[in-house]
Coordinates of C-alpha atoms in Angstrom, one line a residue:
X1 CA 122.2 81.0 101.5
X2 CA 121.2 80.1 106.0
X3 CA 117.8 80.3 106.9
X4 CA 117.1 81.4 110.2
X5 CA 114.3 83.1 112.1
X6 CA 114.1 86.2 114.0
X7 CA 113.7 86.2 117.6
X8 CA 111.6 88.2 119.2
X9 CA 112.7 87.8 122.1
X10 CA 116.0 89.6 122.0
X11 CA 115.2 93.1 122.6
X12 CA 111.6 94.0 124.8
X13 CA 109.7 96.0 123.1
X14 CA 107.2 98.4 125.3
X15 CA 103.6 97.5 123.9
X16 CA 103.0 101.8 123.8
X17 CA 106.1 102.3 121.0
X18 CA 104.8 98.8 120.0
X19 CA 100.4 99.9 118.8
X20 CA 102.1 103.1 118.0
X21 CA 105.0 101.9 115.9
X22 CA 101.9 99.2 113.8
X23 CA 99.7 102.3 113.8
X24 CA 103.1 104.7 111.2
X25 CA 103.4 101.4 109.1
X26 CA 99.5 101.1 108.9
X27 CA 99.0 104.8 108.1
X28 CA 100.9 104.9 105.5
X29 CA 100.5 101.9 103.7
X30 CA 97.1 103.8 103.5
X31 CA 98.9 106.5 102.1
X32 CA 100.6 105.7 99.6
X33 CA 97.7 103.6 98.5
X34 CA 95.3 106.7 98.2
X35 CA 97.8 108.4 96.7
X36 CA 98.6 105.0 93.8
X37 CA 94.4 104.4 93.6
X38 CA 94.5 108.4 93.1
X39 CA 96.2 107.8 89.6
X40 CA 94.4 104.9 88.4
X41 CA 90.3 106.4 89.8
X42 CA 92.2 109.0 87.3
X43 CA 93.2 107.4 84.8
X44 CA 90.2 104.9 84.8
X45 CA 88.3 108.8 85.3
X46 CA 90.1 110.1 82.0
X47 CA 89.6 107.3 79.4
X48 CA 85.8 107.0 80.7
X49 CA 84.7 110.2 80.5
X50 CA 87.0 111.5 76.8
X51 CA 86.4 108.5 74.7
X52 CA 82.9 106.8 75.9
X53 CA 82.4 103.3 76.8
X54 CA 82.7 101.2 74.8
X55 CA 86.8 102.5 73.9
X56 CA 86.0 102.6 77.9
X57 CA 85.9 98.7 77.4
X58 CA 89.1 98.8 75.3
X59 CA 91.3 100.0 78.4
X60 CA 89.8 98.0 80.8
X61 CA 90.5 95.4 79.3
X62 CA 94.4 96.2 79.2
X63 CA 94.0 96.8 82.6
X64 CA 92.7 93.7 83.7
X65 CA 96.1 91.8 82.2
X66 CA 98.6 93.8 83.3
X67 CA 96.9 93.0 86.5
X68 CA 97.7 89.7 85.6
X69 CA 101.8 89.7 84.8
X70 CA 101.3 92.6 88.3
X71 CA 100.4 88.9 89.5
X72 CA 103.4 87.0 88.4
X73 CA 105.5 89.8 90.0
X74 CA 104.8 90.1 93.2
X75 CA 104.6 86.2 93.0
X76 CA 108.2 85.3 92.3
X77 CA 109.6 88.8 92.8
X78 CA 107.5 91.3 96.3
X79 CA 105.4 88.2 97.6
X80 CA 108.3 86.2 99.0
X81 CA 110.6 89.2 99.7
X82 CA 107.5 91.0 102.0
X83 CA 106.9 87.1 103.6
X84 CA 111.0 86.5 104.5
X85 CA 112.5 89.6 104.9
X86 CA 110.0 91.7 106.5
X87 CA 111.6 93.9 110.4
X88 CA 115.6 92.0 109.0
X89 CA 119.0 93.6 109.2
X90 CA 119.9 96.4 106.6
X91 CA 122.2 94.2 105.0
X92 CA 119.9 91.0 104.3
X93 CA 116.8 93.1 102.8
X94 CA 118.7 95.1 100.5
X95 CA 120.3 92.1 99.0
X96 CA 116.4 90.4 99.2
X97 CA 116.1 93.8 97.5
X98 CA 118.5 94.4 94.8
X99 CA 117.6 90.7 93.0
X100 CA 113.4 91.1 94.0
X101 CA 113.9 94.4 92.2
X102 CA 115.9 92.4 89.8
X103 CA 113.0 89.7 89.4
X104 CA 110.3 92.5 89.1
X105 CA 111.9 93.7 86.2
X106 CA 113.3 90.6 84.4
X107 CA 109.8 89.6 84.5
X108 CA 108.1 93.1 83.0
X109 CA 110.3 92.8 80.1
X110 CA 109.7 89.1 78.9
X111 CA 106.6 89.5 79.4
X112 CA 105.9 92.8 77.7
X113 CA 107.7 91.6 74.8
X114 CA 105.4 88.4 74.5
X115 CA 102.3 91.0 74.9
X116 CA 104.0 93.5 72.3
X117 CA 103.4 89.9 70.1
X118 CA 100.5 89.2 70.9
X119 CA 99.9 93.5 70.5
X120 CA 100.9 93.6 66.9
X121 CA 99.9 90.9 65.0
X122 CA 96.2 91.8 66.9
X123 CA 94.4 94.6 65.0
X124 CA 91.4 96.7 65.4
X125 CA 90.9 98.3 68.7
X126 CA 92.6 96.0 71.2
X127 CA 95.9 94.8 69.8
X128 CA 97.2 98.7 69.6
X129 CA 96.4 99.1 73.3
X130 CA 98.0 96.0 74.6
X131 CA 101.0 96.6 72.0
X132 CA 101.7 99.4 74.1
X133 CA 100.6 97.7 77.5
X134 CA 104.2 95.4 76.5
X135 CA 106.3 98.9 76.1
X136 CA 105.1 99.8 79.2
X137 CA 104.6 97.2 81.6
X138 CA 108.8 96.7 82.4
X139 CA 108.0 100.9 83.8
X140 CA 104.9 99.5 85.9
X141 CA 106.7 96.4 87.6
X142 CA 109.7 97.5 88.9
X143 CA 107.5 100.6 90.1
X144 CA 105.7 98.5 92.3
X145 CA 108.8 96.5 93.5
X146 CA 109.4 99.5 95.2
X147 CA 106.6 99.8 97.2
X148 CA 106.9 96.4 98.5
X149 CA 110.2 96.5 99.1
X150 CA 110.2 99.7 101.2
X151 CA 107.1 98.0 102.8
X152 CA 109.3 95.7 104.0
X153 CA 111.9 97.1 105.3
X154 CA 108.7 99.2 107.2
X155 CA 109.5 102.4 105.8
X156 CA 106.0 103.0 104.2
X157 CA 106.7 106.6 104.4
X158 CA 109.6 106.3 100.8
X159 CA 106.7 104.5 98.0
X160 CA 103.9 107.4 99.9
X161 CA 106.6 109.2 97.9
X162 CA 107.1 107.3 95.2
X163 CA 103.3 107.3 93.9
X164 CA 103.8 111.2 94.7
X165 CA 106.3 111.1 91.7
X166 CA 104.4 109.6 89.7
X167 CA 100.9 111.1 90.5
X168 CA 103.1 114.0 89.4
X169 CA 104.6 112.7 86.8
X170 CA 101.1 111.2 85.4
X171 CA 99.3 115.4 85.1
X172 CA 101.2 116.2 81.8
X173 CA 100.8 113.0 80.6
X174 CA 96.8 112.5 80.0
X175 CA 97.4 116.3 79.0
X176 CA 99.4 115.4 76.3
X177 CA 97.3 111.9 75.8
X178 CA 94.4 113.7 76.1
X179 CA 95.0 115.9 73.5
X180 CA 96.2 113.1 70.8
X181 CA 92.3 111.0 71.8
X182 CA 93.1 107.3 71.8
X183 CA 93.2 104.6 74.4
X184 CA 96.9 103.7 73.1
X185 CA 97.9 107.5 74.3
X186 CA 96.9 107.2 77.8
X187 CA 98.0 103.3 78.3
X188 CA 100.6 105.1 77.7
X189 CA 101.0 108.1 79.6
X190 CA 100.2 105.4 82.9
X191 CA 103.0 103.6 82.1
X192 CA 105.5 106.3 80.8
X193 CA 104.4 107.9 84.2
X194 CA 105.5 105.1 86.4
X195 CA 109.0 104.4 84.6
X196 CA 109.7 108.0 86.3
X197 CA 108.9 106.6 89.8
X198 CA 110.7 103.5 89.0
X199 CA 113.7 105.0 88.7
X200 CA 113.2 107.4 91.1
X201 CA 112.5 104.0 93.6
X202 CA 116.5 103.4 91.8
X203 CA 117.4 107.1 93.8
X204 CA 115.5 106.5 96.8
X205 CA 117.0 103.0 97.7
X206 CA 119.5 102.9 96.7
X207 CA 120.6 99.8 94.8
X208 CA 120.1 99.3 91.9
X209 CA 117.9 96.2 89.7
X210 CA 120.0 92.7 89.6
X211 CA 119.0 90.6 86.2
X212 CA 121.5 89.0 87.1
X213 CA 120.0 88.0 90.3
X214 CA 116.9 86.9 89.0
X215 CA 117.7 83.1 88.6
X216 CA 119.2 83.4 92.2
X217 CA 116.1 84.0 93.6
X218 CA 113.8 82.4 91.9
X219 CA 116.1 79.0 93.3
X220 CA 116.0 80.2 96.0
X221 CA 111.9 81.0 96.6
X222 CA 110.9 78.6 94.8
X223 CA 108.5 76.9 97.5
X224 CA 107.0 79.9 97.9
X225 CA 107.3 81.2 94.7
X226 CA 105.7 78.8 92.5
X227 CA 102.8 78.3 95.5
X228 CA 101.9 82.5 95.1
X229 CA 102.4 83.1 91.5
X230 CA 99.8 79.6 90.7
X231 CA 97.3 81.4 93.7
X232 CA 98.6 85.3 92.6
X233 CA 98.1 84.5 88.8
X234 CA 94.4 82.6 89.0
X235 CA 93.4 85.6 91.7
X236 CA 94.6 88.2 88.8
X237 CA 93.6 85.3 86.3
X238 CA 89.6 84.9 87.6
X239 CA 88.6 88.4 86.4
X240 CA 90.8 88.2 83.5
X241 CA 88.4 85.2 82.4
X242 CA 85.7 86.8 83.9
X243 CA 86.1 90.6 81.1
X244 CA 86.7 88.2 78.5
X245 CA 83.7 86.8 78.6
X246 CA 81.6 89.3 80.0
X247 CA 83.3 91.0 76.7
X248 CA 82.3 88.2 73.7
X249 CA 78.8 87.3 76.0
X250 CA 76.9 90.6 76.6
X251 CA 80.1 92.7 74.9
X252 CA 82.5 95.0 75.5
X253 CA 80.3 98.0 77.2
X254 CA 79.4 96.2 79.3
X255 CA 83.5 95.6 80.9
X256 CA 83.5 99.4 80.5
X257 CA 80.3 99.5 82.4
X258 CA 81.8 96.5 85.8
X259 CA 85.2 99.4 86.1
X260 CA 83.3 102.4 85.9
X261 CA 80.9 99.7 88.8
X262 CA 84.4 99.3 90.3
X263 CA 85.6 103.9 89.9
X264 CA 82.5 104.1 91.8
X265 CA 84.9 101.3 94.7
X266 CA 88.0 103.6 94.3
X267 CA 88.2 105.1 97.5
X268 CA 86.9 102.4 98.8
X269 CA 89.6 100.2 97.4
X270 CA 92.8 102.7 98.4
X271 CA 92.1 101.9 102.0
X272 CA 91.5 97.8 100.6
X273 CA 94.8 97.9 98.8
X274 CA 96.8 100.2 101.6
X275 CA 96.5 97.7 103.9
X276 CA 97.0 94.5 102.1
X277 CA 100.7 95.9 101.4
X278 CA 101.1 96.0 105.2
X279 CA 99.0 93.1 107.2
X280 CA 100.8 90.4 105.6
X281 CA 105.0 91.7 107.5
X282 CA 102.2 92.3 109.9
X283 CA 101.0 89.3 110.2
X284 CA 103.5 88.2 110.3
X285 CA 105.1 90.5 113.4
X286 CA 101.7 89.2 115.3
X287 CA 103.5 85.9 114.5
X288 CA 106.3 86.5 115.9
X289 CA 106.1 87.7 119.3
X290 CA 102.3 86.7 120.0
X291 CA 101.0 84.4 117.7
X292 CA 97.1 83.3 120.8
X293 CA 97.1 87.2 118.8
X294 CA 96.9 86.1 115.4
X295 CA 93.6 85.2 114.8
X296 CA 92.0 88.2 116.6
X297 CA 93.9 90.8 114.4
X298 CA 92.9 89.0 111.3
X299 CA 89.1 88.7 111.9
X300 CA 89.8 92.7 113.3
X301 CA 91.3 92.9 109.9
X302 CA 88.8 91.7 107.5
X303 CA 85.5 91.8 109.4
X304 CA 87.4 96.4 109.6
X305 CA 87.9 96.4 105.8
X306 CA 84.0 94.4 104.9
X307 CA 82.4 97.5 107.5
X308 CA 83.5 100.3 105.9
X309 CA 83.5 98.5 102.6
X310 CA 79.8 98.7 103.1
X311 CA 79.4 102.4 104.7
X312 CA 80.8 103.1 101.6
X313 CA 78.7 101.5 99.5
X314 CA 75.5 102.7 101.1
X315 CA 76.9 106.3 100.7
X316 CA 77.7 105.7 97.0
X317 CA 73.6 104.9 97.4
X318 CA 73.0 109.2 98.4
X319 CA 75.2 110.3 94.8
X320 CA 72.4 111.9 93.3
X321 CA 72.2 111.0 89.6
X322 CA 73.7 114.9 88.6
X323 CA 77.2 113.9 90.7
X324 CA 77.7 111.1 89.2
X325 CA 77.6 111.7 85.8
X326 CA 80.1 115.4 86.6
X327 CA 82.1 111.2 87.8
X328 CA 81.9 109.4 84.9
X329 CA 80.5 111.0 82.3
X330 CA 77.6 108.8 79.9
X331 CA 79.5 105.9 82.2
X332 CA 77.2 106.5 84.8
X333 CA 73.7 105.5 84.3
X334 CA 74.6 102.4 83.4
X335 CA 77.7 101.7 86.3
X336 CA 74.9 103.6 89.8
X337 CA 72.5 100.1 88.8
X338 CA 75.7 97.9 90.4
X339 CA 76.8 99.4 93.1
X340 CA 75.3 96.9 95.2
X341 CA 76.4 94.0 94.1
X342 CA 80.0 95.7 93.2
X343 CA 79.6 96.2 97.4
X344 CA 78.3 92.9 98.4
X345 CA 81.5 91.5 96.6
X346 CA 84.1 94.2 97.2
X347 CA 83.0 93.6 101.2
X348 CA 83.2 89.8 100.8
X349 CA 86.8 90.6 99.5
X350 CA 87.8 92.5 101.9
X351 CA 86.8 89.9 105.4
X352 CA 88.8 87.8 102.9
X353 CA 92.2 89.5 103.4
X354 CA 92.6 89.1 106.9
X355 CA 92.8 85.4 106.6
X356 CA 94.1 85.7 103.5
X357 CA 97.0 87.6 105.3
X358 CA 97.4 85.0 108.4
X359 CA 97.9 82.2 105.8
X360 CA 100.9 84.1 104.5
X361 CA 102.4 84.6 107.1
X362 CA 101.9 81.2 109.0
X363 CA 104.2 79.8 106.0
X364 CA 101.0 77.6 104.9
X365 CA 101.6 78.1 100.7
X366 CA 99.7 75.0 99.9
X367 CA 96.8 76.2 102.3
X368 CA 96.4 79.5 101.2
X369 CA 97.1 78.1 97.5
X370 CA 94.1 76.2 97.9
X371 CA 92.0 78.9 99.1
X372 CA 92.6 81.2 96.0
X373 CA 91.9 78.2 92.8
X374 CA 89.0 77.9 95.1
X375 CA 88.2 81.7 95.3
X376 CA 88.9 81.8 91.9
X377 CA 86.8 79.0 90.6
X378 CA 83.7 80.0 92.4
X379 CA 84.7 83.8 90.9
X380 CA 84.9 82.6 87.3
X381 CA 81.9 81.0 87.7
X382 CA 79.7 83.7 89.0
X383 CA 80.6 86.4 87.1
X384 CA 80.5 84.1 83.5
X385 CA 76.5 81.9 85.0
X386 CA 75.2 85.6 86.0
X387 CA 76.2 86.8 82.9
X388 CA 74.5 84.7 80.5
X389 CA 71.5 84.6 81.9
X390 CA 71.2 87.9 83.4
X391 CA 73.1 90.5 81.7
X392 CA 75.5 92.4 83.0
X393 CA 73.6 92.5 86.2
X394 CA 73.6 89.8 87.0
X395 CA 77.9 88.8 86.6
X396 CA 77.6 91.3 88.9
X397 CA 75.6 89.6 91.8
X398 CA 77.5 86.1 90.6
X399 CA 80.6 87.7 91.2
X400 CA 78.9 88.7 94.6
X401 CA 77.8 85.9 96.0
X402 CA 81.1 84.0 94.8
X403 CA 83.4 86.6 96.7
X404 CA 81.3 85.9 99.4
X405 CA 81.9 81.9 99.7
X406 CA 85.5 82.2 98.6
X407 CA 85.8 84.5 101.9
X408 CA 84.7 81.4 103.9
X409 CA 86.8 79.5 102.6
X410 CA 89.3 81.2 103.1
X411 CA 89.0 82.0 107.2
X412 CA 87.7 77.7 107.0
X413 CA 91.0 77.0 105.9
X414 CA 93.1 79.8 108.8
X415 CA 91.3 78.1 111.0
X416 CA 92.6 74.2 110.5
X417 CA 96.4 75.7 110.0
X418 CA 96.2 77.9 113.3
X419 CA 94.6 74.3 115.6
X420 CA 97.2 72.3 113.6
X421 CA 99.7 74.8 114.5
X422 CA 98.4 75.2 118.4
X423 CA 98.6 71.4 118.3
X424 CA 102.3 71.1 117.4
X425 CA 102.3 71.2 114.1
X426 CA 105.2 73.8 112.7
X427 CA 105.2 74.5 110.0
X428 CA 109.1 73.8 107.7
X429 CA 107.9 76.8 105.6
X430 CA 110.8 79.3 107.5
X431 CA 108.9 82.7 107.4
X432 CA 112.2 85.2 107.8
X433 CA 115.5 85.0 106.5
X434 CA 119.1 87.2 107.9
X435 CA 121.3 85.7 105.2

């Protein structure tokens, strides 16, 4: 397949129109993530209130495992799509999405079968939850791929509608799961409702995922895909290692407490993740239209998210115990002690996402991989080292310190990459493919 860079200078766009378009795309990103995060938030709250700390810990282990698989799919399928097919002609986008969504579906089927095979003989309280997760992974990953495809095309409204469909389908599914009263029922309810939205995405896009195109997609984008795979998995894998290690050192209930504290940051995390859906695509547009503004764009993006996280965390400290117990039930008393360190950790992550978006827009997969590996090593070391020294609270503070250090690494790498580009060192990886 031939490659070329999009040439934005062929058509002039008035500055005001460009800004309005940017605000529109960011707004749909926030709206979409609000819908997605609300679904996840409701599931988490339902499980925490219905099943207690220990069962919530089991559900959280399945959740972080899903996060690893999701990032495998994103690294191989949707990250290359966003970097190389944002703002391209419809025909190119259509062909690319058919193969990238087929890749996501294939990853879900393959790793879902593996998760099922691990869960079935495992037994106990964890095994059945993992087996159910394996069943629903294909639908979960396909639904996620549609979101990134729509944002690459600049049609975030469709991603929002798709997540809204997921949320509507989730309501009756949760009612049934609550009557059953088990972790497995909640995992199936969450995944089955995502499958409904995944099927709806096929009708929205008019595209049928091409499983047969997965091999071609992986071969053509292996320069980015392999590095983004390692980068993404090191990120989510670090969370998984921390959760498993925390469960072994302190107990499964501690995993539930950490997850409960993270749920309190849920509304802000919706903002953070919503922006992440569009930041790489927008940074790529800034790079092609005004390269000298990329650094400032990334700084504004990361600094704004960090400031917002601190404000949200400050507001959480004012929540009375009665309000917290209404939301999290018995999980609140332990989770509320972690608000400060968890907030600092999220602020650090928000600051780092600005630099991460810039590195990906530049196509410097080697530098972004290096940054993520170092940040993940900090995360695991801080989380487990803190747990060994001071239990659940120590783990939270260790992660906060590690996340801030990791953010510094991201910014150092972005600064170096920008200086190299300014000095005439062009990156050989094409950012956009149009045919």
